[in-house]
Amino acid sequence: MAGAAEDARSLFRAGVRAALEAWPALQIAVENGFGGVHSQEKAEWLGGTVEDYFMRNADLELQEVEDFLGELMTNEFDTVVEDGSLPQVSQQLQTMFHDFQRGDGAALREMTSRITQRKCKVTATALKAARETDEDEDDADSVEEMEVTATNDGAATDGVCPQPEPSDPEAQTIKEEDIVEDGWTIVRRKK
């Protein structure tokens, strides 16, 4: 029985790592070094930390998992996740943990496999503004806008990693006439 429990735990560990490696917000944070020079090591540490969190707290609610992951991303990667992926990743982790508690190795393998197949390669590029920022603006207070592009590694995704539609370079820049006196930007519909 101890062997089966260890096998289920290793399957849960693999599932946690797969879910975190497939998480676009974490991929972007690691790729761009948001966690400092040791971003990759922090991402690996994150997998063990999340696994331990579930092991120490057997009856977690979804909101508790979301809060924990959000706090880790904020503290370790200086990243606030607002793309709607936090509840999805939390639900995946919670489902895998319930499978682990039941000793359902087949369900853990299947979910890990499905997550791995849907994994996307995510890249982020800075958007360019037509207007330069004020010279007296402090760089520490500035916010850089990012455009995120997700590409699939070749597997079917069922809409998980939609390809962005080709965009007009004019649409990605803020036009001078759209910026009003007080610093607000007018957003216009595409024609």
XYZ file of N, CA and C in Angstrom:
573
model
N 0.818 -1.198 0.000
C 0.000 0.000 0.000
C 0.861 1.262 0.000
N 2.000 1.210 0.686
C 2.883 2.371 0.731
C 3.417 2.682 -0.663
N 3.668 1.636 -1.467
C 4.154 1.835 -2.835
C 3.117 2.529 -3.693
N 1.846 2.157 -3.514
C 0.776 2.789 -4.282
C 0.617 4.246 -3.886
N 0.766 4.550 -2.579
C 0.651 5.925 -2.105
C 1.798 6.770 -2.661
N 3.008 6.210 -2.678
C 4.160 6.933 -3.232
C 3.999 7.141 -4.736
N 3.451 6.120 -5.415
C 3.219 6.239 -6.852
C 2.203 7.346 -7.136
N 1.119 7.380 -6.347
C 0.101 8.420 -6.529
C 0.698 9.792 -6.224
N 1.544 9.868 -5.202
C 2.157 11.159 -4.864
C 3.076 11.628 -6.001
N 3.839 10.707 -6.576
C 4.720 11.108 -7.680
C 3.896 11.517 -8.905
N 2.752 10.882 -9.125
C 1.866 11.285 -10.218
C 1.274 12.662 -9.943
N 0.910 12.921 -8.680
C 0.391 14.241 -8.318
C 1.475 15.297 -8.512
N 2.696 14.988 -8.100
C 3.827 15.908 -8.263
C 4.031 16.233 -9.745
N 3.986 15.210 -10.598
C 4.149 15.415 -12.041
C 3.006 16.264 -12.607
N 1.807 16.036 -12.108
C 0.655 16.816 -12.557
C 0.758 18.280 -12.165
N 1.216 18.532 -10.933
C 1.400 19.914 -10.471
C 2.423 20.613 -11.358
N 3.527 19.950 -11.603
C 4.579 20.549 -12.435
C 4.071 20.800 -13.861
N 3.306 19.857 -14.407
C 2.760 20.039 -15.760
C 1.805 21.234 -15.806
N 0.934 21.352 -14.798
C -0.024 22.463 -14.775
C 0.696 23.801 -14.670
N 1.733 23.871 -13.840
C 2.465 25.124 -13.680
C 3.301 25.445 -14.911
N 3.900 24.436 -15.532
C 4.699 24.664 -16.740
C 3.832 25.095 -17.921
N 2.565 24.693 -17.916
C 1.658 25.055 -19.005
C 0.932 26.372 -18.744
N 1.152 26.969 -17.586
C 0.458 28.195 -17.196
C 1.106 29.400 -17.875
N 0.399 30.059 -18.807
C 0.995 31.176 -19.552
C 1.535 32.305 -18.670
N 0.836 32.642 -17.600
C 1.292 33.737 -16.729
C 2.653 33.416 -16.111
N 2.836 32.179 -15.696
C 4.121 31.772 -15.117
C 5.198 31.702 -16.198
N 4.837 31.204 -17.386
C 5.793 31.159 -18.500
C 6.330 32.547 -18.818
N 5.439 33.523 -18.885
C 5.845 34.894 -19.195
C 6.744 35.441 -18.097
N 6.364 35.200 -16.848
C 7.151 35.697 -15.721
C 8.558 35.118 -15.735
N 8.677 33.827 -16.032
C 9.994 33.181 -16.066
C 10.781 33.654 -17.281
N 10.142 33.656 -18.444
C 10.809 34.041 -19.688
C 11.382 35.458 -19.628
N 10.669 36.343 -18.963
C 11.081 37.742 -18.899
C 11.823 38.092 -17.614
N 12.117 37.104 -16.794
C 12.909 37.327 -15.594
C 12.224 38.173 -14.541
N 10.890 38.082 -14.441
C 10.168 38.882 -13.456
C 10.544 38.489 -12.032
N 11.058 37.281 -11.855
C 11.472 36.826 -10.536
C 12.940 37.068 -10.275
N 13.581 37.852 -11.108
C 15.006 38.121 -10.961
C 15.822 37.115 -11.749
N 17.110 37.064 -11.457
C 18.004 36.198 -12.215
C 17.731 34.719 -11.955
N 17.039 34.417 -10.878
C 16.749 33.023 -10.538
C 15.287 32.651 -10.806
N 14.703 33.244 -11.831
C 13.296 32.992 -12.144
C 13.018 31.521 -12.421
N 13.887 30.859 -13.181
C 13.680 29.446 -13.503
C 13.720 28.593 -12.235
N 14.655 28.881 -11.337
C 14.746 28.135 -10.079
C 13.505 28.384 -9.220
N 12.999 29.613 -9.243
C 11.788 29.924 -8.490
C 10.594 29.154 -9.045
N 10.519 29.025 -10.358
C 9.424 28.274 -10.974
C 9.481 26.808 -10.560
N 10.677 26.238 -10.506
C 10.825 24.847 -10.064
C 10.465 24.713 -8.589
N 10.900 25.684 -7.783
C 10.574 25.700 -6.362
C 9.059 25.800 -6.162
N 8.400 26.582 -7.027
C 6.969 26.786 -6.935
C 6.207 25.461 -7.008
N 6.659 24.546 -7.869
C 5.998 23.244 -7.984
C 6.016 22.481 -6.669
N 7.166 22.435 -6.010
C 7.275 21.753 -4.725
C 6.466 22.446 -3.647
N 6.433 23.762 -3.682
C 5.688 24.535 -2.691
C 4.188 24.292 -2.829
N 3.703 24.273 -4.048
C 2.278 24.024 -4.282
C 1.918 22.603 -3.849
N 2.761 21.636 -4.179
C 2.521 20.252 -3.754
C 2.448 20.165 -2.234
N 3.409 20.772 -1.544
C 3.416 20.756 -0.079
C 2.182 21.440 0.497
N 1.744 22.516 -0.139
C 0.561 23.238 0.325
C -0.660 22.318 0.317
N -0.819 21.548 -0.738
C -1.939 20.618 -0.800
C -1.795 19.504 0.228
N -0.590 19.013 0.431
C -0.371 17.921 1.381
C -0.662 18.361 2.821
N -0.374 19.622 3.140
C -0.602 20.127 4.495
C -2.040 20.567 4.720
N -2.801 20.783 3.656
C -4.180 21.287 3.756
C -5.091 20.398 2.917
N -5.665 19.401 3.537
C -6.399 18.378 2.793
C -7.740 18.850 2.226
N -8.362 19.825 2.838
C -9.713 20.210 2.397
C -9.766 21.666 1.941
N -8.947 21.988 0.962
C -8.866 23.358 0.445
C -10.059 23.705 -0.441
N -10.498 24.933 -0.320
C -11.521 25.469 -1.210
C -10.808 26.069 -2.423
N -11.510 26.178 -3.525
C -10.932 26.722 -4.758
C -10.385 28.131 -4.544
N -11.114 28.952 -3.820
C -10.674 30.333 -3.574
C -9.369 30.364 -2.784
N -9.178 29.429 -1.864
C -7.938 29.370 -1.093
C -6.745 29.040 -1.999
N -6.954 28.139 -2.940
C -5.894 27.773 -3.877
C -5.560 28.965 -4.777
N -6.604 29.644 -5.274
C -6.394 30.832 -6.108
C -5.604 31.897 -5.346
N -6.005 32.141 -4.102
C -5.320 33.154 -3.295
C -3.859 32.788 -3.075
N -3.601 31.518 -2.796
C -2.230 31.056 -2.559
C -1.371 31.237 -3.808
N -1.886 30.790 -4.961
C -1.129 30.939 -6.212
C -0.919 32.415 -6.565
N -1.958 33.213 -6.393
C -1.846 34.640 -6.679
C -0.812 35.316 -5.788
N -0.793 34.932 -4.524
C 0.179 35.493 -3.587
C 1.600 35.083 -3.952
N 1.781 33.824 -4.345
C 3.108 33.366 -4.770
C 3.580 34.121 -6.009
N 2.691 34.304 -6.977
C 3.069 35.025 -8.196
C 3.424 36.482 -7.885
N 2.674 37.093 -6.981
C 2.949 38.477 -6.617
C 4.264 38.590 -5.855
N 4.457 37.741 -4.867
C 5.646 37.833 -4.017
C 6.921 37.391 -4.722
N 6.852 36.319 -5.492
C 8.066 35.746 -6.077
C 8.389 36.287 -7.466
N 7.350 36.668 -8.236
C 7.576 37.102 -9.613
C 7.104 38.531 -9.868
N 6.666 39.224 -8.819
C 6.203 40.596 -8.951
C 5.180 40.702 -10.083
N 4.263 39.730 -10.123
C 3.296 39.622 -11.208
C 1.888 39.478 -10.640
N 0.980 40.324 -11.088
C -0.418 40.206 -10.717
C -1.123 39.521 -11.888
N -1.713 38.376 -11.633
C -2.345 37.588 -12.689
C -3.786 38.069 -12.860
N -4.053 38.680 -14.016
C -5.392 39.205 -14.299
C -5.951 38.682 -15.619
N -5.395 37.597 -16.122
C -5.829 37.089 -17.425
C -6.908 36.021 -17.318
N -7.402 35.759 -16.124
C -8.440 34.751 -15.943
C -7.919 33.336 -15.834
N -6.600 33.158 -15.874
C -6.038 31.811 -15.831
C -5.890 31.271 -14.409
N -5.888 32.136 -13.427
C -5.699 31.702 -12.044
C -6.783 30.717 -11.591
N -8.075 30.987 -11.831
C -9.091 29.999 -11.447
C -8.960 28.679 -12.212
N -8.538 28.742 -13.477
C -8.396 27.518 -14.271
C -7.284 26.630 -13.723
N -6.131 27.238 -13.454
C -4.999 26.474 -12.933
C -5.338 25.937 -11.544
N -5.995 26.754 -10.734
C -6.389 26.316 -9.392
C -7.335 25.124 -9.464
N -8.273 25.182 -10.400
C -9.229 24.069 -10.558
C -8.512 22.798 -11.010
N -7.570 22.927 -11.938
C -6.800 21.760 -12.381
C -6.056 21.136 -11.202
N -5.397 21.970 -10.418
C -4.629 21.469 -9.276
C -5.545 20.805 -8.255
N -6.683 21.430 -7.999
C -7.605 20.864 -7.019
C -8.187 19.530 -7.505
N -8.507 19.443 -8.778
C -9.015 18.187 -9.341
C -7.964 17.091 -9.223
N -6.717 17.426 -9.555
C -5.645 16.431 -9.432
C -5.449 16.000 -7.982
N -5.587 16.928 -7.051
C -5.417 16.573 -5.647
C -6.533 15.638 -5.187
N -7.760 15.888 -5.647
C -8.864 14.984 -5.296
C -8.623 13.584 -5.874
N -8.090 13.524 -7.102
C -7.730 12.230 -7.697
C -6.637 11.551 -6.870
N -5.675 12.325 -6.409
C -4.597 11.804 -5.557
C -5.173 11.243 -4.256
N -6.095 11.986 -3.631
C -6.681 11.533 -2.368
C -7.444 10.225 -2.543
N -8.075 10.057 -3.693
C -8.806 8.814 -3.974
C -7.872 7.696 -4.441
N -6.630 8.027 -4.707
C -5.681 7.029 -5.209
C -5.924 6.670 -6.657
N -6.535 7.568 -7.409
C -6.887 7.321 -8.805
C -5.718 7.711 -9.720
N -4.751 6.819 -9.832
C -3.568 7.062 -10.646
C -3.889 7.235 -12.120
N -4.883 6.501 -12.608
C -5.244 6.601 -14.026
C -5.765 8.001 -14.354
N -6.594 8.557 -13.475
C -7.123 9.904 -13.703
C -5.999 10.940 -13.638
N -5.055 10.753 -12.717
C -3.914 11.667 -12.619
C -3.069 11.620 -13.885
N -2.798 10.409 -14.382
C -2.012 10.269 -15.616
C -2.720 10.929 -16.792
N -4.026 10.691 -16.882
C -4.809 11.220 -17.995
C -4.840 12.748 -17.965
N -5.049 13.329 -16.791
C -5.109 14.786 -16.696
C -3.739 15.410 -16.967
N -2.684 14.804 -16.450
C -1.329 15.300 -16.703
C -1.022 15.246 -18.190
N -1.417 14.161 -18.834
C -1.201 14.017 -20.270
C -1.969 15.077 -21.053
N -3.210 15.306 -20.663
C -4.045 16.303 -21.347
C -3.458 17.709 -21.185
N -2.992 18.036 -19.985
C -2.388 19.357 -19.751
C -1.124 19.510 -20.585
N -0.302 18.474 -20.630
C 0.945 18.521 -21.387
C 0.670 18.698 -22.877
N -0.360 18.037 -23.399
C -0.707 18.155 -24.818
C -1.211 19.554 -25.159
N -1.853 20.210 -24.215
C -2.417 21.536 -24.456
C -1.442 22.659 -24.150
N -0.265 22.303 -23.707
C 0.714 23.317 -23.323
C 1.011 24.236 -24.498
N 1.071 25.524 -24.231
C 1.328 26.540 -25.241
C 2.672 27.195 -24.986
N 3.258 27.680 -26.039
C 4.452 28.508 -25.929
C 3.956 29.942 -25.958
N 4.266 30.700 -24.933
C 3.767 32.054 -24.809
C 4.922 33.035 -24.917
N 4.718 34.076 -25.699
C 5.715 35.132 -25.789
C 5.031 36.457 -25.505
N 5.765 37.361 -24.915
C 5.231 38.682 -24.611
C 6.131 39.719 -25.262
N 5.517 40.698 -25.900
C 6.279 41.785 -26.498
C 5.694 43.099 -26.027
N 6.551 44.064 -25.820
C 6.100 45.370 -25.357
C 5.408 46.109 -26.495
N 4.308 46.765 -26.186
C 3.613 47.588 -27.169
C 4.288 48.949 -27.206
N 4.352 49.539 -28.393
C 5.000 50.834 -28.551
C 3.955 51.943 -28.511
N 4.256 52.996 -27.796
C 3.384 54.168 -27.739
C 3.960 55.225 -28.667
N 3.092 55.924 -29.376
C 3.554 56.945 -30.313
C 4.091 58.164 -29.566
N 3.643 58.361 -28.338
C 4.049 59.520 -27.560
C 5.053 59.071 -26.505
N 6.133 59.819 -26.348
C 7.127 59.530 -25.315
C 6.542 59.895 -23.963
N 6.958 59.203 -22.906
C 6.478 59.523 -21.574
C 7.132 60.805 -21.090
N 6.497 61.432 -20.128
C 7.054 62.662 -19.564
C 8.431 62.389 -18.985
N 9.333 63.358 -19.143
C 10.698 63.182 -18.670
C 10.779 63.062 -17.163
N 9.838 63.712 -16.459
C 9.898 63.680 -15.012
C 9.237 62.435 -14.417
N 8.724 61.552 -15.258
C 8.078 60.331 -14.771
C 9.129 59.353 -14.263
N 8.903 58.843 -13.087
C 9.842 57.914 -12.479
C 9.649 56.531 -13.094
N 10.739 55.880 -13.505
C 10.652 54.555 -14.128
C 10.052 53.522 -13.191
N 10.259 53.665 -11.904
C 9.733 52.693 -10.946
C 8.215 52.732 -10.909
N 7.617 53.862 -11.245
C 6.169 53.973 -11.211
C 5.515 53.687 -12.549
N 6.302 53.463 -13.587
C 5.721 53.252 -14.904
C 5.265 51.810 -15.068
N 4.272 51.628 -15.900
C 3.726 50.309 -16.190
C 3.944 50.047 -17.666
N 4.528 48.906 -17.983
C 4.771 48.567 -19.373
C 3.678 47.629 -19.844
N 3.005 48.007 -20.932
C 1.966 47.168 -21.503
C 2.611 46.043 -22.291
N 2.027 44.850 -22.244
C 2.568 43.702 -22.952
C 1.489 43.117 -23.851
N 1.900 42.658 -25.013
C 1.020 41.922 -25.899
C 1.439 40.475 -25.799
N 0.487 39.576 -25.537
C 0.802 38.176 -25.339
C 0.346 37.381 -26.541
N 1.238 36.549 -27.052
C 0.935 35.691 -28.177
C 1.139 34.252 -27.740
N 0.123 33.414 -27.935
C 0.228 32.014 -27.548
C 0.291 31.163 -28.808
N 1.249 30.253 -28.849
C 1.332 29.309 -29.955
C 1.387 27.916 -29.383
N 0.756 27.006 -30.067
C 0.702 25.622 -29.607
C 1.959 24.888 -30.048
N 2.384 23.935 -29.250
C 3.559 23.131 -29.581
C 3.232 22.002 -30.557
N 2.091 22.052 -31.220
C 1.777 21.069 -32.245
C 0.614 20.158 -31.909
N 0.073 20.233 -30.701
C -1.013 19.349 -30.305
C -2.352 20.069 -30.467
N -3.428 19.282 -30.526
C -4.756 19.864 -30.596
C -5.052 20.543 -29.273
N -5.718 21.695 -29.318
C -5.881 22.451 -28.086
C -7.319 22.674 -27.649
N -8.276 22.417 -28.455
C -9.673 22.675 -28.119
C -9.879 24.115 -27.681
N -9.190 25.041 -28.303
C -9.382 26.447 -28.001
C -8.582 26.963 -26.818
N -7.729 26.171 -26.232
C -6.981 26.615 -25.067
C -5.965 27.669 -25.444
N -5.304 27.526 -26.600
C -4.275 28.472 -27.039
C -4.672 29.062 -28.380
N -5.663 29.946 -28.391
C -6.081 30.486 -29.670
C -4.997 31.348 -30.291
N -4.873 31.240 -31.603
C -3.898 32.045 -32.312
C -4.454 33.452 -32.461
N -3.639 34.469 -32.207
C -4.136 35.827 -32.371
C -4.356 36.136 -33.846
N -5.376 36.957 -34.094
C -5.627 37.349 -35.470
C -4.567 38.349 -35.886
N -4.190 38.332 -37.150
C -3.196 39.318 -37.588
C -3.720 40.715 -37.293
N -2.847 41.545 -36.778
C -3.299 42.878 -36.417
C -2.551 43.923 -37.224
N -3.212 45.005 -37.393
C -2.666 46.130 -38.121
C -1.697 46.870 -37.205
N -0.473 47.168 -37.640
C 0.467 47.883 -36.787
C -0.092 49.212 -36.304
N -0.961 49.848 -37.110
C -1.576 51.110 -36.712
C -2.448 50.923 -35.480
N -3.090 49.744 -35.342
C -3.990 49.497 -34.227
C -3.224 49.313 -32.925
N -1.940 48.942 -32.984
C -1.167 48.677 -31.779
C -0.503 49.925 -31.212
N -0.540 51.013 -31.907
C 0.092 52.224 -31.401
C -0.979 53.205 -30.973
N -0.641 53.987 -30.005
C -1.548 55.015 -29.528
C -1.277 56.260 -30.350
N -2.297 56.754 -30.995
C -2.136 57.909 -31.853
C -2.162 59.180 -31.009
N -1.394 60.157 -31.428
C -1.262 61.421 -30.703
C -2.624 62.084 -30.472
N -3.523 62.042 -31.482
C -4.813 62.709 -31.337
C -5.736 61.993 -30.348
N -5.415 60.739 -29.960
C -6.229 60.000 -29.010
C -5.865 60.296 -27.560
N -4.822 61.066 -27.338
C -4.403 61.390 -25.982
C -4.910 62.785 -25.647
N -5.731 62.858 -24.620
C -6.298 64.139 -24.227
C -5.414 64.794 -23.173
N -5.720 66.056 -22.823
C -4.875 66.856 -21.963
C -4.481 66.179 -20.650
N -5.411 65.553 -19.975
C -5.126 65.040 -18.641
C -4.465 63.667 -18.635
N -3.987 63.190 -19.764
C -3.255 61.926 -19.814
C -4.097 60.707 -20.150
N -5.402 60.862 -20.246
C -6.260 59.739 -20.596
C -6.138 59.442 -22.079
N -6.381 58.207 -22.447
C -6.329 57.802 -23.847
C -7.735 57.418 -24.309
N -8.139 57.915 -25.442
C -9.444 57.588 -26.005
C -9.311 56.245 -26.730
N -10.201 55.326 -26.402
C -10.201 54.014 -27.048
C -11.309 54.005 -28.083
N -10.962 53.677 -29.324
C -11.929 53.672 -30.408
C -12.132 52.255 -30.914
N -13.338 52.012 -31.408
C -13.639 50.710 -31.989
C -12.946 50.546 -33.318
N -12.603 49.294 -33.648
C -12.041 49.018 -34.959
C -13.118 49.177 -36.003
N -12.738 49.607 -37.184
C -13.718 49.817 -38.254
C -13.822 48.621 -39.128
